[in-house]
């Protein structure tokens, strides 16, 4: 409606000319709702309750006499209560645009007084303390003005004399040194890590190259094996063929050796054994004939000697029997020679070699000597002991030959 006024949420409507008064004021304060304003009789004005900002730039002198240029920012607003709105309305209703400047001047004065009681080090290190002391020092004045201070921040402190710079130089140098040390350590660590990374990279490249070479070698090896598979199989087949041919040749050689053994060597050995046996038999026969002839001659000589002795004795005694025996003895060589010729032409098997031949010849001779001996005993019984001395040897020889003949025949 034309006579109905509603203030904004951040505004307070001041209605003057009304009879209704609050807190001993000559006007009525309306916030948060509308109100009817009678024309001509009443008048409504708006007071902003919005947040305001005041920048403060002030030259201050510290307790040490150091001049500082301090820049700060104050954030404030008109209080929401009726007293604060009434106080602000009385002072700033027509000069609301100058409220920031007026408040800034008030804060600047309190800032100079607070900085003058502090040292540069305290101001630098305890900026929050400075802000709180400025707010606390201006609280009474701000309350009278109906203003509530939300925050006060010191943004910058300039030192035209260089005190702050010199104050910070040792720390700056230490920090710079630490920074350089840290940078050097960082560079060193970075270099070490780069070297380690390079070493790891080189090791990885080496391992990769080795593996790649191994894979390539295996690939080439398999390719070579694949390429040589055909010739290798052919060579193996040829080798197997050669082995079979070698085994066949060995078996053929063994068969030829066995055949040679059966057809040549054994018949040759048998023939050689036969020839050797025939030669030994011929040699034994020749030796038999020679030994038989020699033994016969010795026996005949012995018999002739004995016969001569007997003949002489018989002639001395006139014994006719002995004369007859003498005749037999005279014919004994012819008998022995006939017996020897008969044995030489006969097909005899001599089992005892030369001894057998001697035994046979001795047997023949001994037969004649036995006859002679019996004749001697019959013709001259008285003189037997005299003749026994010479003729006794003949029977012993005959007996020996008979025993030899018996052993040979066995």
CSV table of C-alpha atoms in Angstrom, one decimal:
chain,number,residue,atom,x,y,z
A,1,UNK,CA,0.0,0.0,0.0
A,2,UNK,CA,1.1,3.7,-0.4
A,3,UNK,CA,1.2,4.3,3.3
A,4,UNK,CA,2.5,0.9,4.3
A,5,UNK,CA,6.3,0.8,4.6
A,6,UNK,CA,8.4,-2.4,5.1
A,7,UNK,CA,12.1,-2.2,5.9
A,8,UNK,CA,14.7,-4.6,4.3
A,9,UNK,CA,16.2,-7.4,6.5
A,10,UNK,CA,19.4,-5.3,6.9
A,11,UNK,CA,17.6,-2.1,7.6
A,12,UNK,CA,15.9,-0.4,10.5
A,13,UNK,CA,12.9,1.9,9.8
A,14,UNK,CA,12.8,5.0,11.9
A,15,UNK,CA,9.3,6.6,12.1
A,16,UNK,CA,9.2,10.0,13.6
A,17,UNK,CA,6.0,12.0,14.5
A,18,UNK,CA,4.5,9.0,16.2
A,19,UNK,CA,3.2,9.1,19.8
A,20,UNK,CA,4.5,5.7,20.5
A,21,UNK,CA,8.0,6.0,21.8
A,22,UNK,CA,10.5,3.4,23.1
A,23,UNK,CA,13.5,3.9,25.3
A,24,UNK,CA,12.9,7.6,25.7
A,25,UNK,CA,13.4,8.3,22.0
A,26,UNK,CA,11.4,10.7,19.9
A,27,UNK,CA,10.9,8.1,17.1
A,28,UNK,CA,9.8,4.6,16.7
A,29,UNK,CA,12.2,1.9,15.5
A,30,UNK,CA,10.7,-0.8,13.3
A,31,UNK,CA,12.8,-3.9,12.2
A,32,UNK,CA,11.7,-7.1,10.6
A,33,UNK,CA,8.1,-6.1,9.8
A,34,UNK,CA,6.1,-3.3,8.1
A,35,UNK,CA,4.3,-0.4,9.6
A,36,UNK,CA,1.7,2.1,8.6
A,37,UNK,CA,3.0,5.7,8.1
A,38,UNK,CA,0.5,8.5,8.1
A,39,UNK,CA,1.2,11.0,5.5
A,40,UNK,CA,2.1,14.5,6.5
A,41,UNK,CA,1.8,13.6,10.2
A,42,UNK,CA,4.6,10.9,10.2
A,43,UNK,CA,7.8,10.4,8.4
A,44,UNK,CA,9.8,7.2,7.8
A,45,UNK,CA,13.6,7.0,7.3
A,46,UNK,CA,15.8,3.9,6.7
A,47,UNK,CA,19.1,3.2,8.6
A,48,UNK,CA,21.3,0.5,7.1
A,49,UNK,CA,22.4,-2.3,9.4
A,50,UNK,CA,24.7,-3.9,6.8
A,51,UNK,CA,28.3,-4.8,7.4
A,52,UNK,CA,30.8,-2.0,6.7
A,53,UNK,CA,34.6,-2.0,6.2
A,54,UNK,CA,37.0,0.8,7.1
A,55,UNK,CA,40.6,0.8,6.0
A,56,UNK,CA,43.1,2.3,8.4
A,57,UNK,CA,46.6,3.6,7.3
A,58,UNK,CA,48.5,5.3,10.1
A,59,UNK,CA,52.0,6.3,10.9
A,60,UNK,CA,52.8,5.1,14.4
A,61,UNK,CA,55.8,5.4,16.7
A,62,UNK,CA,56.7,2.4,18.9
A,63,UNK,CA,58.0,2.3,22.4
A,64,UNK,CA,61.5,2.2,20.9
A,65,UNK,CA,61.0,5.3,18.8
A,66,UNK,CA,60.8,3.4,15.6
A,67,UNK,CA,58.3,4.9,13.1
A,68,UNK,CA,56.1,2.3,11.5
A,69,UNK,CA,53.4,2.6,8.8
A,70,UNK,CA,50.6,0.3,9.9
A,71,UNK,CA,47.7,-0.7,7.6
A,72,UNK,CA,44.7,-2.4,9.1
A,73,UNK,CA,41.1,-3.2,8.2
A,74,UNK,CA,38.1,-2.8,10.6
A,75,UNK,CA,34.9,-4.7,9.9
A,76,UNK,CA,31.8,-3.2,11.8
A,77,UNK,CA,28.1,-2.6,11.6
A,78,UNK,CA,25.3,-0.8,13.5
A,79,UNK,CA,24.1,-2.9,16.4
A,80,UNK,CA,20.8,-4.8,16.1
A,81,UNK,CA,19.4,-3.7,19.4
A,82,UNK,CA,17.2,-0.6,19.7
A,83,UNK,CA,19.8,1.4,21.8
A,84,UNK,CA,22.6,0.9,19.2
A,85,UNK,CA,20.2,1.7,16.4
A,86,UNK,CA,19.0,4.9,18.2
A,87,UNK,CA,22.6,6.0,18.9
A,88,UNK,CA,23.7,5.4,15.3
A,89,UNK,CA,20.6,7.1,14.0
A,90,UNK,CA,21.2,10.2,15.9
A,91,UNK,CA,24.8,10.4,14.7
A,92,UNK,CA,24.9,8.9,11.2
A,93,UNK,CA,21.3,8.9,9.9
A,94,UNK,CA,22.1,11.8,7.5
A,95,UNK,CA,25.8,10.9,7.1
A,96,UNK,CA,25.7,7.2,6.6
A,97,UNK,CA,28.2,7.4,3.7
A,98,UNK,CA,30.8,8.9,6.0
A,99,UNK,CA,30.4,6.3,8.6
A,100,UNK,CA,33.5,4.3,7.4
A,101,UNK,CA,35.7,7.4,7.5
A,102,UNK,CA,34.6,8.4,10.9
A,103,UNK,CA,35.0,5.0,12.4
A,104,UNK,CA,38.4,4.6,10.7
A,105,UNK,CA,39.7,7.8,12.3
A,106,UNK,CA,38.5,6.5,15.7
A,107,UNK,CA,40.4,3.2,15.2
A,108,UNK,CA,43.5,5.0,13.9
A,109,UNK,CA,43.7,7.0,17.1
A,110,UNK,CA,43.4,3.9,19.3
A,111,UNK,CA,45.9,2.1,17.0
A,112,UNK,CA,48.5,4.9,17.5
A,113,UNK,CA,48.1,4.7,21.3
A,114,UNK,CA,48.4,0.9,21.4
A,115,UNK,CA,51.4,0.8,19.1
A,116,UNK,CA,53.2,3.5,21.1
A,117,UNK,CA,53.2,1.2,24.2
A,118,UNK,CA,54.7,-1.8,22.3
A,119,UNK,CA,58.0,-2.7,20.7
A,120,UNK,CA,58.5,-3.6,17.1
A,121,UNK,CA,59.1,-7.2,18.0
A,122,UNK,CA,55.8,-7.3,20.0
A,123,UNK,CA,53.9,-5.7,17.2
A,124,UNK,CA,55.3,-8.1,14.6
A,125,UNK,CA,54.9,-11.2,16.8
A,126,UNK,CA,51.7,-10.3,18.5
A,127,UNK,CA,49.5,-8.8,15.9
A,128,UNK,CA,46.4,-10.4,17.4
A,129,UNK,CA,47.2,-8.8,20.7
A,130,UNK,CA,47.4,-5.4,19.0
A,131,UNK,CA,44.0,-5.9,17.3
A,132,UNK,CA,42.3,-7.0,20.5
A,133,UNK,CA,43.7,-4.0,22.5
A,134,UNK,CA,42.6,-1.6,19.7
A,135,UNK,CA,39.1,-3.1,19.9
A,136,UNK,CA,39.0,-3.1,23.6
A,137,UNK,CA,40.2,0.6,23.7
A,138,UNK,CA,37.6,1.7,21.3
A,139,UNK,CA,34.7,-0.3,22.8
A,140,UNK,CA,33.3,2.6,24.8
A,141,UNK,CA,33.3,5.0,21.9
A,142,UNK,CA,31.9,2.4,19.5
A,143,UNK,CA,29.1,1.7,22.0
A,144,UNK,CA,28.2,5.3,22.2
A,145,UNK,CA,28.1,5.4,18.4
A,146,UNK,CA,25.9,2.3,18.3
A,147,UNK,CA,28.6,0.4,16.4
A,148,UNK,CA,29.6,-3.2,16.9
A,149,UNK,CA,33.1,-4.2,15.7
A,150,UNK,CA,33.2,-7.7,14.3
A,151,UNK,CA,37.0,-7.8,13.5
A,152,UNK,CA,40.1,-5.8,13.2
A,153,UNK,CA,43.1,-7.1,11.2
A,154,UNK,CA,46.5,-5.6,10.8
A,155,UNK,CA,47.4,-6.2,7.2
A,156,UNK,CA,50.9,-4.7,6.8
A,157,UNK,CA,53.6,-3.0,8.8
A,158,UNK,CA,56.1,-0.9,6.9
A,159,UNK,CA,59.5,0.2,8.3
A,160,UNK,CA,61.0,3.2,6.6
A,161,UNK,CA,64.2,3.0,8.8
A,162,UNK,CA,65.0,-0.6,7.9
A,163,UNK,CA,64.7,-1.9,11.5
A,164,UNK,CA,62.4,-4.7,10.7
A,165,UNK,CA,64.7,-5.7,7.8
A,166,UNK,CA,67.8,-5.6,9.9
A,167,UNK,CA,65.9,-7.4,12.7
A,168,UNK,CA,65.0,-10.1,10.2
A,169,UNK,CA,68.5,-10.2,8.6
A,170,UNK,CA,70.1,-12.8,11.0
A,171,UNK,CA,67.0,-14.9,10.8
A,172,UNK,CA,66.9,-14.4,7.1
A,173,UNK,CA,70.6,-15.4,6.8
A,174,UNK,CA,70.0,-18.4,9.0
A,175,UNK,CA,66.9,-19.3,7.0
A,176,UNK,CA,68.8,-18.7,3.8
A,177,UNK,CA,71.7,-20.8,5.1
A,178,UNK,CA,69.3,-23.5,6.1
A,179,UNK,CA,67.6,-23.1,2.8
A,180,UNK,CA,70.9,-23.5,0.9
A,181,UNK,CA,71.8,-26.5,3.1
A,182,UNK,CA,68.4,-27.9,2.5
A,183,UNK,CA,68.7,-27.2,-1.1
A,184,UNK,CA,72.2,-28.7,-1.2
A,185,UNK,CA,70.9,-31.8,0.6
A,186,UNK,CA,67.9,-31.9,-1.7
A,187,UNK,CA,70.3,-31.6,-4.7
A,188,UNK,CA,72.5,-34.3,-3.2
A,189,UNK,CA,69.5,-36.5,-2.5
A,190,UNK,CA,68.2,-35.7,-5.9
A,191,UNK,CA,71.6,-36.6,-7.4
A,192,UNK,CA,71.8,-39.8,-5.4
A,193,UNK,CA,68.3,-40.7,-6.4
A,194,UNK,CA,69.1,-39.8,-10.0
A,195,UNK,CA,72.2,-41.9,-9.8
A,196,UNK,CA,70.2,-44.7,-8.2
A,197,UNK,CA,67.5,-44.3,-10.8
A,198,UNK,CA,70.2,-44.3,-13.5
A,199,UNK,CA,71.8,-47.3,-12.0
A,200,UNK,CA,68.5,-49.1,-11.7
A,201,UNK,CA,67.7,-48.0,-15.3
A,202,UNK,CA,71.0,-49.3,-16.5
A,203,UNK,CA,70.6,-52.5,-14.5
A,204,UNK,CA,67.1,-52.9,-15.9
A,205,UNK,CA,68.4,-52.2,-19.4
A,206,UNK,CA,71.2,-54.7,-18.9
A,207,UNK,CA,68.8,-57.3,-17.6
A,208,UNK,CA,66.4,-56.5,-20.5
A,209,UNK,CA,69.3,-56.8,-23.0
A,210,UNK,CA,70.4,-60.1,-21.4
A,211,UNK,CA,66.9,-61.4,-21.5
A,212,UNK,CA,66.4,-60.2,-25.0
A,213,UNK,CA,69.8,-61.8,-26.0
A,214,UNK,CA,68.7,-65.0,-24.3
A,215,UNK,CA,65.4,-65.0,-26.0
A,216,UNK,CA,67.1,-64.2,-29.3
A,217,UNK,CA,69.6,-67.0,-28.7
A,218,UNK,CA,66.8,-69.4,-27.9
A,219,UNK,CA,64.9,-68.3,-30.9
A,220,UNK,CA,68.0,-68.7,-33.1
A,221,UNK,CA,68.7,-72.0,-31.5
A,222,UNK,CA,65.2,-73.3,-32.1
A,223,UNK,CA,65.4,-71.9,-35.7
A,224,UNK,CA,68.8,-73.7,-36.1
A,225,UNK,CA,67.3,-76.9,-34.7
A,226,UNK,CA,64.3,-76.5,-37.0
A,227,UNK,CA,66.6,-75.9,-40.0
A,228,UNK,CA,68.8,-78.9,-39.0
A,229,UNK,CA,65.9,-81.1,-38.2
A,230,UNK,CA,65.8,-82.6,-41.7
A,231,UNK,CA,69.6,-83.1,-42.1
A,232,UNK,CA,69.8,-84.4,-38.5
A,233,UNK,CA,67.0,-86.9,-39.1
A,234,UNK,CA,68.6,-88.0,-42.3
A,235,UNK,CA,72.0,-88.2,-40.5
A,236,UNK,CA,70.4,-90.2,-37.7
A,237,UNK,CA,68.7,-92.5,-40.3
A,238,UNK,CA,72.1,-92.9,-42.1
A,239,UNK,CA,73.7,-93.6,-38.7
A,240,UNK,CA,71.1,-96.2,-37.9
A,241,UNK,CA,71.6,-97.7,-41.4
A,242,UNK,CA,75.4,-97.7,-40.9
A,243,UNK,CA,74.9,-99.3,-37.4
A,244,UNK,CA,72.7,-102.0,-38.9
A,245,UNK,CA,75.2,-102.6,-41.8
A,246,UNK,CA,78.0,-102.7,-39.2
A,247,UNK,CA,76.1,-105.2,-37.1
A,248,UNK,CA,75.4,-107.2,-40.3
A,249,UNK,CA,79.0,-107.1,-41.3
A,250,UNK,CA,80.0,-108.2,-37.8
A,251,UNK,CA,77.6,-111.0,-37.9
A,252,UNK,CA,78.8,-112.0,-41.4
A,253,UNK,CA,82.4,-111.8,-40.2
A,254,UNK,CA,81.5,-113.9,-37.2
A,255,UNK,CA,79.7,-116.4,-39.5
A,256,UNK,CA,82.7,-116.4,-41.9
A,257,UNK,CA,85.0,-116.9,-38.9
A,258,UNK,CA,82.9,-119.8,-37.7
A,259,UNK,CA,82.8,-121.2,-41.2
A,260,UNK,CA,86.5,-120.8,-41.5
A,261,UNK,CA,86.9,-122.5,-38.1
A,262,UNK,CA,84.7,-125.4,-39.1
A,263,UNK,CA,85.8,-125.8,-42.7
A,264,UNK,CA,89.5,-124.8,-42.7
A,265,UNK,CA,91.0,-124.5,-39.2
A,266,UNK,CA,89.6,-127.6,-37.6
A,267,UNK,CA,90.2,-129.8,-40.7
A,268,UNK,CA,93.7,-128.3,-40.9
A,269,UNK,CA,94.3,-128.9,-37.2
A,270,UNK,CA,93.0,-132.5,-37.6
A,271,UNK,CA,95.2,-133.0,-40.7
A,272,UNK,CA,98.2,-131.5,-38.8
A,273,UNK,CA,97.4,-133.7,-35.8
A,274,UNK,CA,97.2,-136.7,-38.2
A,275,UNK,CA,100.4,-135.8,-39.9
A,276,UNK,CA,102.0,-135.2,-36.5
A,277,UNK,CA,100.7,-138.5,-35.2
A,278,UNK,CA,101.9,-140.4,-38.4
A,279,UNK,CA,105.3,-138.7,-38.1
A,280,UNK,CA,105.6,-139.6,-34.5
A,281,UNK,CA,104.5,-143.2,-35.3
A,282,UNK,CA,107.1,-143.4,-38.1
A,283,UNK,CA,109.7,-141.9,-35.8
A,284,UNK,CA,108.8,-144.4,-33.1
A,285,UNK,CA,108.9,-147.2,-35.7
A,286,UNK,CA,112.3,-146.2,-36.9
A,287,UNK,CA,113.5,-145.8,-33.3
A,288,UNK,CA,111.9,-149.1,-32.5
A,289,UNK,CA,113.7,-150.8,-35.4
A,290,UNK,CA,117.0,-149.2,-34.4
A,291,UNK,CA,116.6,-149.9,-30.7
A,292,UNK,CA,115.5,-153.5,-31.5
A,293,UNK,CA,118.4,-154.0,-33.8
A,294,UNK,CA,120.8,-152.6,-31.2
A,295,UNK,CA,119.3,-154.6,-28.4
A,296,UNK,CA,119.3,-157.7,-30.5
A,297,UNK,CA,122.9,-157.3,-31.3
A,298,UNK,CA,123.7,-156.8,-27.7
A,299,UNK,CA,121.7,-159.8,-26.7
A,300,UNK,CA,123.2,-161.9,-29.4
A,301,UNK,CA,126.6,-160.8,-28.4
A,302,UNK,CA,125.9,-161.6,-24.8
A,303,UNK,CA,124.4,-165.0,-25.9
A,304,UNK,CA,127.3,-165.7,-28.1
A,305,UNK,CA,129.6,-165.0,-25.3
A,306,UNK,CA,127.7,-167.2,-22.9
A,307,UNK,CA,127.4,-169.9,-25.5
A,308,UNK,CA,131.1,-169.8,-26.1
A,309,UNK,CA,131.7,-170.2,-22.5
A,310,UNK,CA,129.3,-173.1,-22.3
A,311,UNK,CA,130.7,-174.6,-25.4
A,312,UNK,CA,134.2,-174.4,-24.0
A,313,UNK,CA,133.1,-176.0,-20.7
A,314,UNK,CA,131.2,-178.7,-22.6
A,315,UNK,CA,134.1,-179.5,-24.8
A,316,UNK,CA,136.2,-179.8,-21.8
A,317,UNK,CA,133.8,-182.2,-20.1
A,318,UNK,CA,132.6,-184.0,-23.2
A,319,UNK,CA,128.9,-183.2,-22.6
A,320,UNK,CA,126.8,-184.0,-25.7
A,321,UNK,CA,123.7,-182.2,-24.5
A,322,UNK,CA,125.6,-179.0,-24.2
A,323,UNK,CA,127.0,-179.5,-27.7
A,324,UNK,CA,123.4,-179.7,-28.9
A,325,UNK,CA,122.6,-176.6,-27.0
A,326,UNK,CA,125.6,-175.0,-28.5
A,327,UNK,CA,124.1,-175.7,-31.9
A,328,UNK,CA,120.9,-174.0,-30.8
A,329,UNK,CA,122.9,-171.0,-29.5
A,330,UNK,CA,124.7,-170.8,-32.8
A,331,UNK,CA,121.3,-170.6,-34.6
A,332,UNK,CA,119.9,-168.2,-32.0
A,333,UNK,CA,121.0,-165.1,-33.9
A,334,UNK,CA,119.4,-166.3,-37.0
A,335,UNK,CA,116.2,-166.9,-35.0
A,336,UNK,CA,116.3,-163.5,-33.5
A,337,UNK,CA,117.0,-161.9,-36.8
A,338,UNK,CA,114.0,-163.7,-38.4
A,339,UNK,CA,111.8,-162.6,-35.5
A,340,UNK,CA,113.0,-159.0,-35.9
A,341,UNK,CA,112.3,-159.0,-39.6
A,342,UNK,CA,108.9,-160.5,-38.9
A,343,UNK,CA,108.1,-157.8,-36.4
A,344,UNK,CA,109.4,-155.0,-38.7
A,345,UNK,CA,107.0,-156.1,-41.5
A,346,UNK,CA,104.1,-156.8,-39.2
A,347,UNK,CA,101.3,-154.3,-38.5
A,348,UNK,CA,101.9,-153.9,-34.7
A,349,UNK,CA,100.6,-151.3,-32.3
A,350,UNK,CA,103.3,-150.4,-29.8
A,351,UNK,CA,101.7,-149.0,-26.6
A,352,UNK,CA,104.9,-148.3,-24.6
A,353,UNK,CA,107.1,-146.7,-27.4
A,354,UNK,CA,110.7,-147.6,-27.4
A,355,UNK,CA,110.5,-149.5,-24.1
A,356,UNK,CA,107.8,-151.7,-25.6
A,357,UNK,CA,110.0,-152.4,-28.6
A,358,UNK,CA,112.9,-153.3,-26.3
A,359,UNK,CA,110.6,-155.5,-24.2
A,360,UNK,CA,109.4,-157.4,-27.3
A,361,UNK,CA,113.0,-158.0,-28.5
A,362,UNK,CA,114.0,-159.0,-25.1
A,363,UNK,CA,111.2,-161.4,-24.9
A,364,UNK,CA,112.3,-163.1,-28.1
A,365,UNK,CA,115.8,-163.4,-26.9
A,366,UNK,CA,114.8,-164.5,-23.5
A,367,UNK,CA,112.9,-167.4,-25.0
A,368,UNK,CA,116.1,-168.7,-26.6
A,369,UNK,CA,118.1,-168.0,-23.4
A,370,UNK,CA,115.5,-169.9,-21.4
A,371,UNK,CA,115.9,-172.9,-23.7
A,372,UNK,CA,119.6,-172.6,-23.3
A,373,UNK,CA,119.4,-172.4,-19.6
A,374,UNK,CA,117.2,-175.5,-19.3
A,375,UNK,CA,119.6,-177.4,-21.4
A,376,UNK,CA,122.5,-176.3,-19.3
A,377,UNK,CA,120.8,-177.5,-16.1
A,378,UNK,CA,119.9,-180.9,-17.6
A,379,UNK,CA,123.3,-181.6,-19.1
A,380,UNK,CA,125.6,-180.5,-16.3
A,381,UNK,CA,123.7,-180.8,-13.0
A,382,UNK,CA,127.0,-181.1,-11.0
A,383,UNK,CA,128.7,-178.0,-12.4
A,384,UNK,CA,125.5,-175.9,-12.2
A,385,UNK,CA,126.9,-173.6,-9.5
A,386,UNK,CA,130.0,-172.9,-11.7
A,387,UNK,CA,127.9,-172.1,-14.7
A,388,UNK,CA,125.3,-170.2,-12.6
A,389,UNK,CA,127.7,-167.3,-12.1
A,390,UNK,CA,127.6,-166.4,-15.8
A,391,UNK,CA,124.3,-167.7,-17.0
A,392,UNK,CA,122.3,-166.5,-14.0
A,393,UNK,CA,122.2,-163.0,-15.5
A,394,UNK,CA,120.3,-164.2,-18.6
A,395,UNK,CA,117.3,-165.6,-16.7
A,396,UNK,CA,117.0,-162.4,-14.7
A,397,UNK,CA,117.0,-160.4,-17.8
A,398,UNK,CA,114.3,-162.7,-19.3
A,399,UNK,CA,112.2,-162.3,-16.2
A,400,UNK,CA,112.5,-158.6,-16.3
A,401,UNK,CA,111.5,-158.5,-19.9
A,402,UNK,CA,108.6,-160.8,-19.2
A,403,UNK,CA,107.3,-158.5,-16.5
A,404,UNK,CA,107.8,-155.5,-18.8
A,405,UNK,CA,105.9,-157.4,-21.6
A,406,UNK,CA,103.1,-158.1,-19.1
A,407,UNK,CA,102.9,-154.4,-18.1
A,408,UNK,CA,103.0,-153.3,-21.8
A,409,UNK,CA,100.2,-155.7,-22.7
A,410,UNK,CA,98.2,-154.5,-19.8
